[in-house]
mmCIF file of C-alpha atoms in Angstrom:
data_model
loop_
_atom_site.group_PDB
_atom_site.id
_atom_site.type_symbol
_atom_site.label_atom_id
_atom_site.label_comp_id
_atom_site.label_asym_id
_atom_site.label_seq_id
_atom_site.Cartn_x
_atom_site.Cartn_y
_atom_site.Cartn_z
ATOM 1 C CA MET A 1 118.126 137.267 157.753
ATOM 2 C CA ILE A 2 119.852 140.183 158.639
ATOM 3 C CA ILE A 3 123.084 138.326 158.406
ATOM 4 C CA LEU A 4 122.238 136.982 154.727
ATOM 5 C CA GLU A 5 121.073 140.513 153.652
ATOM 6 C CA ILE A 6 124.656 141.869 154.995
ATOM 7 C CA ALA A 7 126.410 138.843 153.453
ATOM 8 C CA PHE A 8 124.548 139.637 150.125
ATOM 9 C CA TYR A 9 125.482 143.286 149.977
ATOM 10 C CA VAL A 10 129.058 142.200 150.779
ATOM 11 C CA PHE A 11 128.690 139.864 148.113
ATOM 12 C CA ILE A 12 127.626 142.522 145.548
ATOM 13 C CA VAL A 13 130.940 144.455 146.416
ATOM 14 C CA THR A 14 133.137 141.347 146.073
ATOM 15 C CA VAL A 15 131.898 140.743 142.546
ATOM 16 C CA GLY A 16 132.505 144.251 141.656
ATOM 17 C CA ILE A 17 135.923 144.072 142.898
ATOM 18 C CA GLN A 18 136.385 140.649 141.089
ATOM 19 C CA LEU A 19 135.261 142.409 137.898
ATOM 20 C CA VAL A 20 137.463 145.151 138.289
ATOM 21 C CA PHE A 21 140.482 142.812 138.490
ATOM 22 C CA TYR A 22 139.598 140.340 135.735
ATOM 23 C CA GLY A 23 138.081 142.842 133.297
ATOM 24 C CA ILE A 24 139.740 145.658 133.719
ATOM 25 C CA ILE A 25 143.632 145.268 135.428
ATOM 26 C CA PHE A 26 144.342 141.727 134.173
ATOM 27 C CA ASN A 27 142.878 142.258 130.656
ATOM 28 C CA SER A 28 145.722 144.738 130.357
ATOM 29 C CA LEU A 29 147.979 141.643 129.341
ATOM 30 C CA PRO A 30 146.000 140.563 126.651
ATOM 31 C CA ARG A 31 145.820 144.327 125.313
ATOM 32 C CA HIS A 32 149.346 144.803 125.652
ATOM 33 C CA GLN A 33 150.688 145.363 122.157
ATOM 34 C CA SER A 34 154.310 144.677 121.979
ATOM 35 C CA VAL A 35 155.981 146.865 119.574
ATOM 36 C CA THR A 36 158.628 145.010 117.652
ATOM 37 C CA PRO A 37 161.794 146.294 119.136
ATOM 38 C CA HIS A 38 164.947 146.841 116.814
ATOM 39 C CA GLN A 39 167.203 143.867 117.147
ATOM 40 C CA LYS A 40 170.180 144.699 119.161
ATOM 41 C CA ASN A 41 173.298 142.810 119.173
ATOM 42 C CA ILE A 42 174.409 144.203 122.697
ATOM 43 C CA SER A 43 176.719 141.782 124.692
ATOM 44 C CA VAL A 44 175.057 140.069 127.549
ATOM 45 C CA SER A 45 176.149 137.942 130.543
ATOM 46 C CA VAL A 46 173.518 134.903 131.130
ATOM 47 C CA ILE A 47 173.709 133.945 134.997
ATOM 48 C CA ILE A 48 172.810 130.886 136.114
ATOM 49 C CA CYS A 49 173.080 129.751 139.832
ATOM 50 C CA ALA A 50 173.385 126.155 140.703
ATOM 51 C CA LYS A 51 173.160 123.922 143.786
ATOM 52 C CA ASN A 52 173.152 120.209 143.372
ATOM 53 C CA GLU A 53 171.906 120.568 139.760
ATOM 54 C CA ALA A 54 174.360 118.148 137.986
ATOM 55 C CA ASP A 55 171.727 116.287 135.923
ATOM 56 C CA ASN A 56 169.642 119.440 134.897
ATOM 57 C CA LEU A 57 172.774 121.185 133.999
ATOM 58 C CA ARG A 58 173.734 118.277 131.704
ATOM 59 C CA THR A 59 170.333 118.418 130.105
ATOM 60 C CA PHE A 60 169.424 122.116 129.927
ATOM 61 C CA LEU A 61 172.786 123.885 129.515
ATOM 62 C CA PRO A 62 173.505 122.788 125.812
ATOM 63 C CA LEU A 63 170.406 124.896 125.067
ATOM 64 C CA ILE A 64 171.866 127.665 126.592
ATOM 65 C CA MET A 65 174.933 127.216 124.881
ATOM 66 C CA ASP A 66 173.175 126.878 121.394
ATOM 67 C CA GLN A 67 171.236 130.307 121.430
ATOM 68 C CA ALA A 68 171.219 131.932 118.313
ATOM 69 C CA TYR A 69 172.939 135.110 119.569
ATOM 70 C CA SER A 70 176.673 136.311 118.611
ATOM 71 C CA ASP A 71 177.940 137.795 121.569
ATOM 72 C CA PHE A 72 176.975 136.333 125.054
ATOM 73 C CA GLU A 73 178.817 134.768 127.822
ATOM 74 C CA VAL A 74 177.395 132.295 130.664
ATOM 75 C CA ILE A 75 178.272 132.742 134.326
ATOM 76 C CA LEU A 76 177.874 129.592 136.031
ATOM 77 C CA ILE A 77 177.630 129.567 139.647
ATOM 78 C CA ASN A 78 178.481 126.770 141.658
ATOM 79 C CA ASP A 79 176.924 127.476 145.441
ATOM 80 C CA ASN A 80 178.591 125.001 147.337
ATOM 81 C CA SER A 81 177.062 121.683 145.579
ATOM 82 C CA LYS A 82 177.454 118.412 147.051
ATOM 83 C CA ASP A 83 176.942 116.582 144.027
ATOM 84 C CA ASP A 84 178.802 116.660 140.545
ATOM 85 C CA THR A 85 177.836 120.092 139.635
ATOM 86 C CA LEU A 86 181.283 121.532 139.510
ATOM 87 C CA GLU A 87 182.674 118.911 137.511
ATOM 88 C CA VAL A 88 179.840 119.373 135.097
ATOM 89 C CA LEU A 89 180.079 123.041 134.969
ATOM 90 C CA GLU A 90 183.932 122.364 133.999
ATOM 91 C CA HIS A 91 183.336 119.796 131.320
ATOM 92 C CA PHE A 92 181.115 122.450 129.584
ATOM 93 C CA LYS A 93 183.915 125.003 130.200
ATOM 94 C CA GLU A 94 186.212 122.884 128.326
ATOM 95 C CA LYS A 95 184.042 123.262 125.189
ATOM 96 C CA HIS A 96 182.887 126.677 125.306
ATOM 97 C CA ARG A 97 185.116 129.531 125.805
ATOM 98 C CA ASN A 98 182.403 131.838 126.697
ATOM 99 C CA ILE A 99 181.383 130.164 129.748
ATOM 100 C CA LYS A 100 183.025 131.427 133.518
ATOM 101 C CA ILE A 101 182.693 129.417 136.537
ATOM 102 C CA VAL A 102 182.244 131.132 140.006
ATOM 103 C CA ASN A 103 182.596 128.527 142.657
ATOM 104 C CA VAL A 104 181.339 129.794 145.903
ATOM 105 C CA LYS A 105 182.576 128.601 149.046
ATOM 106 C CA PRO A 106 180.302 128.952 152.172
ATOM 107 C CA ILE A 107 181.000 131.534 154.666
ATOM 108 C CA GLU A 108 179.433 131.839 158.135
ATOM 109 C CA LYS A 109 177.707 135.144 157.590
ATOM 110 C CA PHE A 110 175.880 134.221 154.391
ATOM 111 C CA TRP A 111 175.601 130.512 155.003
ATOM 112 C CA GLY A 112 173.196 128.831 152.269
ATOM 113 C CA ASN A 113 172.325 132.419 151.012
ATOM 114 C CA LYS A 114 171.681 132.400 147.232
ATOM 115 C CA LYS A 115 171.693 136.319 147.048
ATOM 116 C CA TYR A 116 175.500 136.016 148.149
ATOM 117 C CA ALA A 117 176.219 133.653 145.477
ATOM 118 C CA LEU A 118 174.422 135.477 142.891
ATOM 119 C CA THR A 119 176.187 138.484 144.032
ATOM 120 C CA LEU A 120 179.632 136.976 143.022
ATOM 121 C CA GLY A 121 178.323 135.941 140.000
ATOM 122 C CA ILE A 122 177.003 139.431 138.949
ATOM 123 C CA LYS A 123 180.422 140.991 140.052
ATOM 124 C CA ALA A 124 182.173 138.393 137.770
ATOM 125 C CA ALA A 125 180.011 139.236 134.657
ATOM 126 C CA THR A 126 181.896 140.858 132.012
ATOM 127 C CA HIS A 127 179.012 142.664 130.451
ATOM 128 C CA ASN A 128 176.538 145.477 131.895
ATOM 129 C CA PHE A 129 173.206 143.442 130.658
ATOM 130 C CA LEU A 130 172.504 140.549 132.839
ATOM 131 C CA LEU A 131 169.880 137.818 131.691
ATOM 132 C CA PHE A 132 168.907 135.225 134.632
ATOM 133 C CA THR A 133 167.664 131.843 134.630
ATOM 134 C CA ASP A 134 167.849 128.653 136.731
ATOM 135 C CA ALA A 135 169.610 125.327 136.368
ATOM 136 C CA ASP A 136 166.593 123.322 135.929
ATOM 137 C CA CYS A 137 165.123 125.687 133.239
ATOM 138 C CA LYS A 138 165.335 125.857 129.537
ATOM 139 C CA PRO A 139 164.603 128.285 126.686
ATOM 140 C CA ARG A 140 161.892 127.352 124.386
ATOM 141 C CA SER A 141 163.534 128.644 121.715
ATOM 142 C CA ARG A 142 166.854 129.548 120.209
ATOM 143 C CA TYR A 143 165.996 133.293 120.229
ATOM 144 C CA TRP A 144 165.437 133.459 123.916
ATOM 145 C CA ILE A 145 168.527 135.767 124.495
ATOM 146 C CA GLN A 146 167.521 137.925 121.521
ATOM 147 C CA GLU A 147 164.005 138.322 122.308
ATOM 148 C CA MET A 148 164.750 139.337 125.971
ATOM 149 C CA ASN A 149 167.889 141.698 125.293
ATOM 150 C CA SER A 150 165.970 143.389 122.478
ATOM 151 C CA HIS A 151 163.524 145.283 124.954
ATOM 152 C CA PHE A 152 166.234 146.969 126.718
ATOM 153 C CA THR A 153 166.536 150.708 125.923
ATOM 154 C CA ASN A 154 168.058 153.846 127.408
ATOM 155 C CA GLU A 155 165.220 154.140 129.732
ATOM 156 C CA LYS A 156 164.238 150.223 130.257
ATOM 157 C CA THR A 157 166.776 149.065 132.151
ATOM 158 C CA ILE A 158 164.661 145.754 133.691
ATOM 159 C CA VAL A 159 163.008 143.345 131.447
ATOM 160 C CA LEU A 160 160.249 140.967 132.957
ATOM 161 C CA GLY A 161 159.666 137.584 131.173
ATOM 162 C CA TYR A 162 157.401 134.544 131.425
ATOM 163 C CA GLY A 163 158.800 131.367 132.971
ATOM 164 C CA ALA A 164 156.620 128.450 132.414
ATOM 165 C CA TYR A 165 156.368 124.927 133.953
ATOM 166 C CA LYS A 166 156.372 121.760 131.761
ATOM 167 C CA LYS A 167 153.104 120.155 131.063
ATOM 168 C CA VAL A 168 152.843 116.627 132.597
ATOM 169 C CA LYS A 169 149.746 114.652 131.167
ATOM 170 C CA GLY A 170 147.234 113.382 133.661
ATOM 171 C CA SER A 171 148.689 115.220 136.379
ATOM 172 C CA PHE A 172 146.211 117.401 138.462
ATOM 173 C CA LEU A 173 149.055 118.406 140.505
ATOM 174 C CA ASN A 174 150.750 119.824 137.223
ATOM 175 C CA LYS A 175 147.674 121.713 136.118
ATOM 176 C CA LEU A 176 147.361 123.205 139.606
ATOM 177 C CA ILE A 177 151.125 124.351 139.608
ATOM 178 C CA ARG A 178 150.881 125.684 135.963
ATOM 179 C CA TYR A 179 147.755 127.527 136.981
ATOM 180 C CA GLU A 180 149.421 129.140 139.983
ATOM 181 C CA THR A 181 152.180 130.272 137.740
ATOM 182 C CA PHE A 182 150.010 131.439 135.201
ATOM 183 C CA LEU A 183 147.751 133.382 137.114
ATOM 184 C CA THR A 184 150.918 134.863 138.884
ATOM 185 C CA ALA A 185 152.259 135.852 135.790
ATOM 186 C CA ILE A 186 148.972 137.383 134.424
ATOM 187 C CA GLN A 187 149.209 139.688 137.733
ATOM 188 C CA TYR A 188 152.797 140.780 137.771
ATOM 189 C CA LEU A 189 152.790 141.328 133.736
ATOM 190 C CA SER A 190 149.707 143.339 133.882
ATOM 191 C CA TYR A 191 150.720 145.300 136.880
ATOM 192 C CA ALA A 192 153.984 146.315 135.105
ATOM 193 C CA SER A 193 152.147 146.865 131.935
ATOM 194 C CA LEU A 194 149.920 149.535 133.747
ATOM 195 C CA GLY A 195 153.246 151.159 135.335
ATOM 196 C CA GLN A 196 153.095 149.372 138.578
ATOM 197 C CA PRO A 197 156.015 146.448 138.550
ATOM 198 C CA TYR A 198 156.072 144.759 141.784
ATOM 199 C CA MET A 199 157.808 141.500 141.156
ATOM 200 C CA ALA A 200 159.426 138.855 138.805
ATOM 201 C CA VAL A 201 160.434 135.549 138.377
ATOM 202 C CA GLY A 202 164.330 134.564 138.362
ATOM 203 C CA ARG A 203 163.635 131.829 135.867
ATOM 204 C CA ASN A 204 163.335 134.629 133.166
ATOM 205 C CA LEU A 205 164.427 138.113 134.139
ATOM 206 C CA ALA A 206 166.994 140.772 132.927
ATOM 207 C CA TYR A 207 168.517 143.962 134.050
ATOM 208 C CA ARG A 208 171.434 146.009 133.999
ATOM 209 C CA LYS A 209 174.474 145.467 135.726
ATOM 210 C CA GLU A 210 174.525 149.197 136.912
ATOM 211 C CA GLN A 211 170.870 148.716 138.176
ATOM 212 C CA PHE A 212 172.037 146.128 140.582
ATOM 213 C CA PHE A 213 174.991 148.434 141.906
ATOM 214 C CA GLU A 214 173.006 151.535 142.159
ATOM 215 C CA ALA A 215 170.409 149.589 144.539
ATOM 216 C CA ASN A 216 173.117 148.306 146.584
ATOM 217 C CA GLY A 217 172.655 144.790 145.297
ATOM 218 C CA PHE A 218 170.565 142.513 147.428
ATOM 219 C CA MET A 219 171.852 144.256 150.827
ATOM 220 C CA GLN A 220 168.269 145.655 151.621
ATOM 221 C CA HIS A 221 167.029 142.120 151.957
ATOM 222 C CA MET A 222 170.120 140.185 152.408
ATOM 223 C CA HIS A 223 168.983 138.782 155.806
ATOM 224 C CA LEU A 224 166.107 137.082 154.019
ATOM 225 C CA LYS A 225 167.300 134.006 152.086
ATOM 226 C CA SER A 226 164.455 134.311 149.653
ATOM 227 C CA GLY A 227 163.597 137.168 147.316
ATOM 228 C CA ASP A 228 166.594 137.416 144.846
ATOM 229 C CA ASP A 229 164.153 138.206 142.106
ATOM 230 C CA ASP A 230 160.701 139.502 143.367
ATOM 231 C CA LEU A 231 162.125 141.720 146.497
ATOM 232 C CA PHE A 232 164.722 143.001 144.012
ATOM 233 C CA ILE A 233 162.112 144.205 141.456
ATOM 234 C CA ASN A 234 159.742 145.242 144.398
ATOM 235 C CA GLN A 235 162.585 147.269 145.361
ATOM 236 C CA THR A 236 163.926 148.829 142.157
ATOM 237 C CA ALA A 237 161.433 148.628 139.616
ATOM 238 C CA THR A 238 159.184 151.691 138.387
ATOM 239 C CA ALA A 239 157.011 152.567 135.387
ATOM 240 C CA SER A 240 159.943 154.635 133.802
ATOM 241 C CA ASN A 241 162.695 151.603 133.959
ATOM 242 C CA THR A 242 160.419 148.464 133.402
ATOM 243 C CA THR A 243 158.987 146.742 130.514
ATOM 244 C CA ILE A 244 157.618 143.276 129.871
ATOM 245 C CA CYS A 245 158.679 140.795 126.995
ATOM 246 C CA ILE A 246 155.853 138.317 126.411
ATOM 247 C CA SER A 247 156.772 136.994 122.583
ATOM 248 C CA LYS A 248 156.390 133.199 122.958
ATOM 249 C CA GLU A 249 160.163 132.855 121.680
ATOM 250 C CA SER A 250 161.183 134.558 125.014
ATOM 251 C CA PHE A 251 159.564 132.098 127.277
ATOM 252 C CA THR A 252 161.552 129.535 129.396
ATOM 253 C CA GLU A 253 160.203 126.378 130.895
ATOM 254 C CA SER A 254 161.096 124.584 134.131
ATOM 255 C CA ILE A 255 160.526 121.199 135.667
ATOM 256 C CA PRO A 256 157.746 121.352 138.235
ATOM 257 C CA LYS A 257 157.628 119.754 141.581
ATOM 258 C CA GLN A 258 156.566 116.194 141.688
ATOM 259 C CA SER A 259 154.993 116.031 144.941
ATOM 260 C CA ILE A 260 152.404 117.953 146.821
ATOM 261 C CA LYS A 261 155.032 118.212 149.824
ATOM 262 C CA ASP A 262 157.820 119.648 147.703
ATOM 263 C CA TRP A 263 155.500 122.320 146.106
ATOM 264 C CA THR A 264 154.274 123.284 149.392
ATOM 265 C CA LEU A 265 157.872 123.938 150.766
ATOM 266 C CA GLN A 266 158.529 125.930 147.658
ATOM 267 C CA LYS A 267 155.529 127.981 147.837
ATOM 268 C CA ARG A 268 155.958 128.590 151.450
ATOM 269 C CA ARG A 269 159.265 130.130 150.486
ATOM 270 C CA HIS A 270 157.928 132.367 147.737
ATOM 271 C CA ILE A 271 155.063 133.570 149.597
ATOM 272 C CA SER A 272 157.020 134.655 152.807
ATOM 273 C CA THR A 273 158.605 137.455 150.692
ATOM 274 C CA ALA A 274 155.256 139.107 150.017
ATOM 275 C CA ASN A 275 155.210 140.420 153.495
ATOM 276 C CA TYR A 276 158.301 142.618 152.365
ATOM 277 C CA TYR A 277 156.644 144.037 149.367
ATOM 278 C CA LYS A 278 155.787 148.052 149.166
ATOM 279 C CA LEU A 279 152.570 148.670 150.948
ATOM 280 C CA ARG A 280 150.525 149.353 147.853
ATOM 281 C CA HIS A 281 151.685 146.028 146.307
ATOM 282 C CA LYS A 282 150.613 144.464 149.461
ATOM 283 C CA ILE A 283 147.201 145.951 149.376
ATOM 284 C CA PHE A 284 146.731 145.238 145.657
ATOM 285 C CA LEU A 285 147.637 141.289 146.273
ATOM 286 C CA ALA A 286 145.505 140.999 149.372
ATOM 287 C CA SER A 287 142.593 142.731 147.866
ATOM 288 C CA PHE A 288 142.478 140.154 144.897
ATOM 289 C CA TYR A 289 142.946 136.970 147.316
ATOM 290 C CA CYS A 290 140.454 138.131 149.700
ATOM 291 C CA SER A 291 137.903 139.084 146.979
ATOM 292 C CA GLN A 292 138.340 135.673 145.621
ATOM 293 C CA LEU A 293 138.088 133.812 148.776
ATOM 294 C CA LEU A 294 134.946 136.072 149.972
ATOM 295 C CA PHE A 295 133.321 135.380 146.360
ATOM 296 C CA TRP A 296 133.303 131.793 146.919
ATOM 297 C CA LEU A 297 132.336 131.644 150.598
ATOM 298 C CA LEU A 298 129.681 134.072 150.144
ATOM 299 C CA ALA A 299 128.171 132.384 146.915
ATOM 300 C CA ILE A 300 128.068 129.090 148.623
ATOM 301 C CA VAL A 301 126.388 130.342 151.496
ATOM 302 C CA LEU A 302 123.595 132.586 149.645
ATOM 303 C CA MET A 303 123.023 129.684 147.262
ATOM 304 C CA SER A 304 122.803 127.346 150.161
ATOM 305 C CA PHE A 305 119.909 129.422 151.820
ATOM 306 C CA MET A 306 118.605 130.209 148.305
ATOM 307 C CA PHE A 307 118.661 134.089 149.210
ATOM 308 C CA GLN A 308 118.059 136.199 146.460
ATOM 309 C CA TRP A 309 119.102 133.312 144.510
ATOM 310 C CA LYS A 310 118.473 134.465 140.883
ATOM 311 C CA LEU A 311 120.241 137.589 141.280
ATOM 312 C CA VAL A 312 123.232 135.854 143.312
ATOM 313 C CA LEU A 313 123.337 133.242 140.513
ATOM 314 C CA SER A 314 123.309 135.832 137.748
ATOM 315 C CA LEU A 315 126.420 137.525 139.811
ATOM 316 C CA ILE A 316 128.305 134.398 139.716
ATOM 317 C CA VAL A 317 127.891 133.604 136.179
ATOM 318 C CA LEU A 318 128.744 137.009 134.989
ATOM 319 C CA ARG A 319 131.945 136.836 137.355
ATOM 320 C CA PHE A 320 132.913 133.506 135.681
ATOM 321 C CA ILE A 321 131.975 134.626 132.074
ATOM 322 C CA ILE A 322 134.728 137.827 132.613
ATOM 323 C CA GLN A 323 137.069 135.693 134.205
ATOM 324 C CA LEU A 324 136.872 133.101 131.620
ATOM 325 C CA ILE A 325 137.154 135.474 128.764
ATOM 326 C CA ASN A 326 140.124 137.288 130.164
ATOM 327 C CA LEU A 327 141.957 134.053 131.204
ATOM 328 C CA PHE A 328 141.508 132.640 127.649
ATOM 329 C CA LEU A 329 142.803 135.975 126.243
ATOM 330 C CA ALA A 330 145.616 135.789 128.568
ATOM 331 C CA SER A 331 146.193 132.228 127.711
ATOM 332 C CA LYS A 332 146.932 132.957 124.111
ATOM 333 C CA LYS A 333 149.459 135.563 124.903
ATOM 334 C CA LEU A 334 151.121 132.965 127.406
ATOM 335 C CA ASP A 335 150.661 129.847 125.408
ATOM 336 C CA GLU A 336 148.801 127.975 128.294
ATOM 337 C CA ASN A 337 145.880 127.358 126.254
ATOM 338 C CA ASP A 338 144.748 124.300 128.182
ATOM 339 C CA LEU A 339 144.173 125.957 131.419
ATOM 340 C CA PRO A 340 141.384 128.508 131.333
ATOM 341 C CA PHE A 341 138.804 125.691 130.874
ATOM 342 C CA LEU A 342 139.779 124.079 134.210
ATOM 343 C CA SER A 343 139.888 127.520 136.033
ATOM 344 C CA PRO A 344 136.920 127.276 138.330
ATOM 345 C CA VAL A 345 137.894 123.957 139.750
ATOM 346 C CA LEU A 346 141.720 124.966 139.717
ATOM 347 C CA GLU A 347 140.682 128.362 141.528
ATOM 348 C CA LEU A 348 138.991 126.486 144.195
ATOM 349 C CA PHE A 349 141.835 124.170 145.079
ATOM 350 C CA LEU A 350 144.449 126.977 144.712
ATOM 351 C CA ILE A 351 142.546 129.551 147.163
ATOM 352 C CA ALA A 352 142.309 126.457 149.771
ATOM 353 C CA PHE A 353 146.054 125.946 149.351
ATOM 354 C CA GLN A 354 147.055 129.308 149.597
ATOM 355 C CA PHE A 355 145.204 129.685 152.813
ATOM 356 C CA PHE A 356 146.976 126.727 154.102
ATOM 357 C CA ILE A 357 150.408 128.266 153.310
ATOM 358 C CA PHE A 358 149.229 131.260 154.987
ATOM 359 C CA ILE A 359 148.488 129.662 158.124
ATOM 360 C CA LYS A 360 151.638 127.620 157.936
ATOM 361 C CA ASN A 361 154.036 130.343 157.584
ATOM 362 C CA MET A 362 152.322 132.171 160.518
ATOM 363 C CA ILE A 363 153.169 128.752 162.718
ATOM 364 C CA SER A 364 156.584 128.339 161.470
ATOM 365 C CA LYS A 365 159.627 129.571 158.983
ATOM 366 C CA PRO A 366 159.596 127.974 155.669
ATOM 367 C CA GLU A 367 163.166 126.269 154.572
ATOM 368 C CA TYR A 368 165.119 127.911 152.210
ATOM 369 C CA TRP A 369 167.729 127.506 149.340
ATOM 370 C CA LYS A 370 170.323 124.493 150.607
#
């Protein structure tokens, strides 16, 4: 009984922490009022790093070139591809004068390092404003460049965007991948709107070229093969220099992994970089995950023993109501309307999956950009 009493009080604290996250911190995203910025016709360099992406480039590069923006170039980086990537890039360059190709040859010191390839691409960029996406990614509108660039100001030199994943009907794995992406976006966009930016996704990110060189590029974490997006932002972003762009015309969409094995490898790479975040950001993220895990474990234990079950059940219901309300509001902002209704089930699977990834990364190192 003493153990159950302790568990009960820990559960109350855990629910309180969850309510702070969902009811206050994550509510900052639905409450975020995007001031319609003055449309700027600034020159921009769109940077895409490709490694064995010939098929995706054939499909998605035309959508980049068709952007309704008057002054942009596209820096296409071929990172030592073994397929027809370089031939595809050269084919597009023949048709478009605003394409520049950077053909990266491997060197021993930076073998297989995407950050090295990106650095060469950034150096080759003509313009000071840089907009990043991936080769397997497409803009959801012809106004992607315009929307992202319009948020640059004299003070705001970093713009965080949302990179969604394509919906696949009838696939639970697809919903799980999209839910994880959705929840991650709620976190980094909410914290950024509260003045605590800590990460971004390279599928949709913009910053000034001078910001890159002032931070000495990726040198602070060049020894890590992952983290060209989140670690760079964790290193350089502040409340004063960072803003978010959540207009639906600014979103990008990528092809999700088709198997649990491939997604596991991808998430192992992503999660491994979190160890190098600033301490306060690691505390935020760990507190959220641990409170999620404890909520489910303690709720199951207490309800199994029917210990103070009326109060426990009331707290469970309260937590889910607050969670669902704010996920629903956030889904309206991020155009993910089908996800909140499945959140209890998806959350449980995601917690178990993340715990597995954590243990797996402790045992062995994940594979990186090949």
